N, CA and C of each residue as an Amber inpcrd file, in Angstrom:
protein
   228
   0.8540000  -1.1770000   0.0000000   0.0000000   0.0000000   0.0000000
   0.8930000   1.2300000   0.0000000   0.6590000   2.1270000  -0.9410000
   1.4530000   3.3360000  -1.0810000   0.8820000   4.4630000  -0.2480000
   1.7550000   5.1880000   0.4220000   1.3180000   6.3300000   1.2250000
   1.3640000   7.5970000   0.3960000   0.4410000   8.4830000   0.6190000
   0.4350000   9.7760000  -0.0550000   0.8320000  10.8660000   0.9220000
   2.0690000  10.8170000   1.3850000   2.5300000  11.7820000   2.3670000
   2.6070000  13.1830000   1.7910000   2.8090000  13.3090000   0.4710000
   2.8950000  14.6380000  -0.1180000   1.5480000  15.3550000  -0.0740000
   0.4710000  14.6490000   0.1690000  -0.8480000  15.2600000   0.2390000
  -1.2800000  15.4840000   1.6870000  -0.4440000  15.0670000   2.6360000
  -0.7690000  15.2050000   4.0460000  -0.6140000  16.6440000   4.5020000
  -1.1990000  16.9120000   5.6510000  -1.0260000  18.2110000   6.2810000
   0.4570000  18.4250000   6.5640000   0.9240000  19.6430000   6.4160000
   2.3290000  19.9870000   6.6400000   2.5310000  20.4450000   8.0780000
   3.5860000  19.9540000   8.7020000   3.9790000  20.3630000  10.0510000
   5.3680000  20.9790000   9.9710000   5.6150000  21.9980000  10.7580000
   6.9270000  22.6340000  10.8100000   7.7370000  22.0530000  11.9510000
   9.0470000  21.9600000  11.7370000   9.9590000  21.5320000  12.7890000
  11.1090000  22.5290000  12.8640000  11.8120000  22.5190000  13.9760000
  12.9780000  23.3800000  14.1380000  14.2300000  22.5190000  14.1560000
  15.2700000  22.9990000  13.4710000  16.5720000  22.3470000  13.5280000
  17.6150000  23.4100000  13.8270000  18.7490000  22.9690000  14.3040000
  19.7950000  23.9290000  14.6460000  20.3690000  24.5690000  13.3820000
  20.8950000  25.7500000  13.5500000  21.5350000  26.4610000  12.4450000
  22.7000000  25.6480000  11.9030000  23.4260000  24.9870000  12.7800000
  24.5780000  24.1770000  12.3730000  24.1500000  23.0660000  11.4100000
  23.0810000  22.3650000  11.7420000  22.5770000  21.2960000  10.8710000
  22.0870000  21.8800000   9.5480000  21.3500000  22.9700000   9.6130000
  20.8280000  23.6200000   8.4080000  21.9720000  23.9900000   7.4680000
  23.0260000  24.5800000   8.0220000  24.1670000  24.9990000   7.2070000
  24.8960000  23.8000000   6.6080000  24.9930000  22.6960000   7.3460000
  25.6190000  21.4830000   6.8090000  24.8050000  20.9390000   5.6310000
  23.4880000  20.9980000   5.7540000  22.6310000  20.5360000   4.6550000
  22.7940000  21.4520000   3.4490000  22.8690000  22.7590000   3.6790000
  23.0820000  23.6980000   2.5700000  24.3570000  23.3540000   1.8030000
  25.4120000  23.0010000   2.5170000  26.6650000  22.6050000   1.8690000
  26.4780000  21.3070000   1.0920000  25.7960000  20.3600000   1.6910000
  25.5820000  19.0410000   1.0780000  24.8200000  19.1490000  -0.2450000
  23.7970000  19.9900000  -0.2940000  22.9530000  20.0570000  -1.4970000
  23.6050000  20.8280000  -2.6390000  24.7770000  21.4110000  -2.4040000
  25.5060000  22.0620000  -3.5000000  26.0020000  21.0330000  -4.5070000
  26.1610000  19.7920000  -4.0680000  26.5820000  18.7050000  -4.9490000
  25.3900000  18.2860000  -5.8090000  25.5050000  18.4050000  -7.1390000
  24.3670000  18.0560000  -8.0060000  23.9420000  16.5980000  -7.9010000
  24.8290000  15.7230000  -7.4300000  24.4530000  14.3150000  -7.2720000
  23.4440000  14.1070000  -6.1600000  23.3670000  15.0490000  -5.2330000
  22.3980000  14.9390000  -4.1400000  20.9880000  15.0270000  -4.7100000
  20.7910000  15.8600000  -5.7150000  19.5080000  15.9300000  -6.3990000
  18.4320000  16.7280000  -5.6940000  18.8140000  17.5680000  -4.7500000
  17.8440000  18.4000000  -4.0400000  18.1980000  19.8630000  -4.2580000
  17.1800000  20.6670000  -4.4360000  17.4110000  22.0790000  -4.7080000
  17.3310000  22.9480000  -3.4710000  16.7830000  22.4250000  -2.3790000
  16.7020000  23.2220000  -1.1530000  16.7230000  22.3080000   0.0650000
  16.9020000  22.9190000   1.2220000  17.0380000  22.1680000   2.4740000
  15.7800000  21.3610000   2.7730000  14.6220000  21.9570000   2.5790000
  13.3610000  21.2580000   2.8610000  13.2370000  19.9820000   2.0340000
  13.5630000  20.0790000   0.7510000  13.4840000  18.9240000  -0.1400000
  14.4460000  17.8210000   0.3200000  15.6510000  18.2100000   0.7390000
  16.6460000  17.2420000   1.2110000  16.1610000  16.5300000   2.4750000
  15.6700000  17.2990000   3.4290000  15.1960000  16.7050000   4.6850000
  14.0410000  15.7450000   4.4130000  13.1240000  16.1380000   3.5480000
  11.9900000  15.2810000   3.2030000  12.4820000  13.9740000   2.5810000
  13.4370000  14.0720000   1.6590000  13.9920000  12.8870000   1.0110000
  14.6430000  11.9520000   2.0270000  15.4560000  12.5000000   2.9120000
  16.1560000  11.6990000   3.9130000  15.1650000  11.0290000   4.8680000
  14.1530000  11.7720000   5.3010000  13.1600000  11.1930000   6.2100000
  12.3550000  10.0930000   5.5260000  11.9840000  10.2950000   4.2640000
  11.2450000   9.2630000   3.5370000  12.0810000   7.9910000   3.4070000
  13.3760000   8.1570000   3.1350000  14.2490000   6.9810000   3.0370000
  14.3940000   6.3030000   4.3950000  14.6000000   7.0880000   5.4340000
  14.7810000   6.5300000   6.7770000  13.5330000   5.8000000   7.2530000
  12.3770000   6.2990000   6.8720000  11.1140000   5.6970000   7.2910000
  10.5850000   4.6940000   6.2760000  11.3560000   4.4740000   5.1990000
  10.9980000   3.5350000   4.1410000   9.6320000   3.8630000   3.5380000
   9.4520000   5.1220000   3.2020000   8.2050000   5.5860000   2.6020000
   8.4050000   5.7000000   1.0960000   7.5480000   5.0210000   0.3310000
   7.5830000   5.1640000  -1.1220000   6.9990000   6.5110000  -1.4800000
   7.7130000   7.2260000  -2.3120000   7.2280000   8.5360000  -2.7230000
   7.5170000   8.7470000  -4.1970000   6.5000000   9.0850000  -4.9430000
   6.6930000   9.3920000  -6.3500000   7.6150000  10.5890000  -6.5020000
   7.5900000  11.4890000  -5.5300000   8.4100000  12.6890000  -5.6000000
   9.8860000  12.3840000  -5.4320000  10.2380000  11.2300000  -4.8850000
  11.6440000  10.9240000  -4.6540000  12.3140000  10.3010000  -5.8820000
  11.5500000  10.0290000  -6.9370000  12.1280000   9.5000000  -8.1560000
  12.9110000  10.6010000  -8.8640000  13.9850000  10.1970000  -9.5610000
  14.7970000  11.1730000 -10.2700000  14.0360000  11.7720000 -11.4440000
  14.1750000  13.0760000 -11.5890000  13.6150000  13.7420000 -12.7540000
  14.6060000  13.5990000 -13.9040000  14.1850000  13.9340000 -15.0930000
  15.0690000  13.8770000 -16.2630000  16.2930000  14.7610000 -16.0300000
  16.0750000  15.9420000 -15.4780000  17.1610000  16.8750000 -15.1880000
  18.1520000  16.2740000 -14.1870000  17.6320000  15.6180000 -13.1620000
  18.4990000  14.9960000 -12.1560000  19.3000000  13.8480000 -12.7660000
  18.6560000  13.0680000 -13.6360000  19.3590000  11.9800000 -14.3120000
  20.4990000  12.5280000 -15.1610000  20.2410000  13.6560000 -15.8540000
  21.2760000  14.2740000 -16.6770000  22.4370000  14.7690000 -15.8220000
  22.1360000  15.3130000 -14.6370000  23.1940000  15.7690000 -13.7270000
  24.0570000  14.5930000 -13.2750000  23.4180000  13.4740000 -12.9630000
  24.1540000  12.2880000 -12.5330000  25.0480000  11.7950000 -13.6700000
  24.4960000  11.7210000 -14.8780000  25.2840000  11.2830000 -16.0290000
  26.4750000  12.2040000 -16.2590000  26.2620000  13.5020000 -16.1710000
  27.3410000  14.4690000 -16.3730000  28.4280000  14.2920000 -15.3220000
  28.0350000  14.1110000 -14.0710000  29.0070000  13.9160000 -12.9900000
  29.7960000  12.6240000 -13.2180000  29.1250000  11.5610000 -13.6240000
  29.8090000  10.3020000 -13.9100000  30.7820000  10.4580000 -15.0770000
  30.3910000  11.2460000 -16.0810000  31.2650000  11.5340000 -17.2140000
  32.5140000  12.2900000 -16.7430000  32.3020000  13.3030000 -15.8990000
  33.4150000  14.0960000 -15.3690000  34.3810000  13.2280000 -14.5700000
  33.8450000  12.2400000 -13.8880000  34.6750000  11.3520000 -13.0760000
  35.3050000  10.2240000 -13.8960000  34.9480000  10.1550000 -15.1860000
  35.5340000   9.1630000 -16.0730000  34.8830000   7.7960000 -16.0450000
  33.7050000   7.7030000 -15.4540000  33.0210000   6.4110000 -15.3900000
  32.2580000   6.0850000 -16.6680000  31.8620000   7.1070000 -17.4090000
  31.1780000   6.8620000 -18.6940000  31.7190000   7.8000000 -19.7460000
């Protein structure tokens, strides 16, 4: 059974500035595939809780970023 968490009511949480800044640094890497801190946290929580989410699938743009990074690293 698939959950529709993206349609659920939204709740706000607080995190430390230190954690927020670490996430900002992490998402600068195009392989991470997240454009903002909220998107990254949502992705990590969905993975940790083993929640299937259509939103967590790679977009065409994200796939192209991964391919480009692999090309730069000499893997393809």
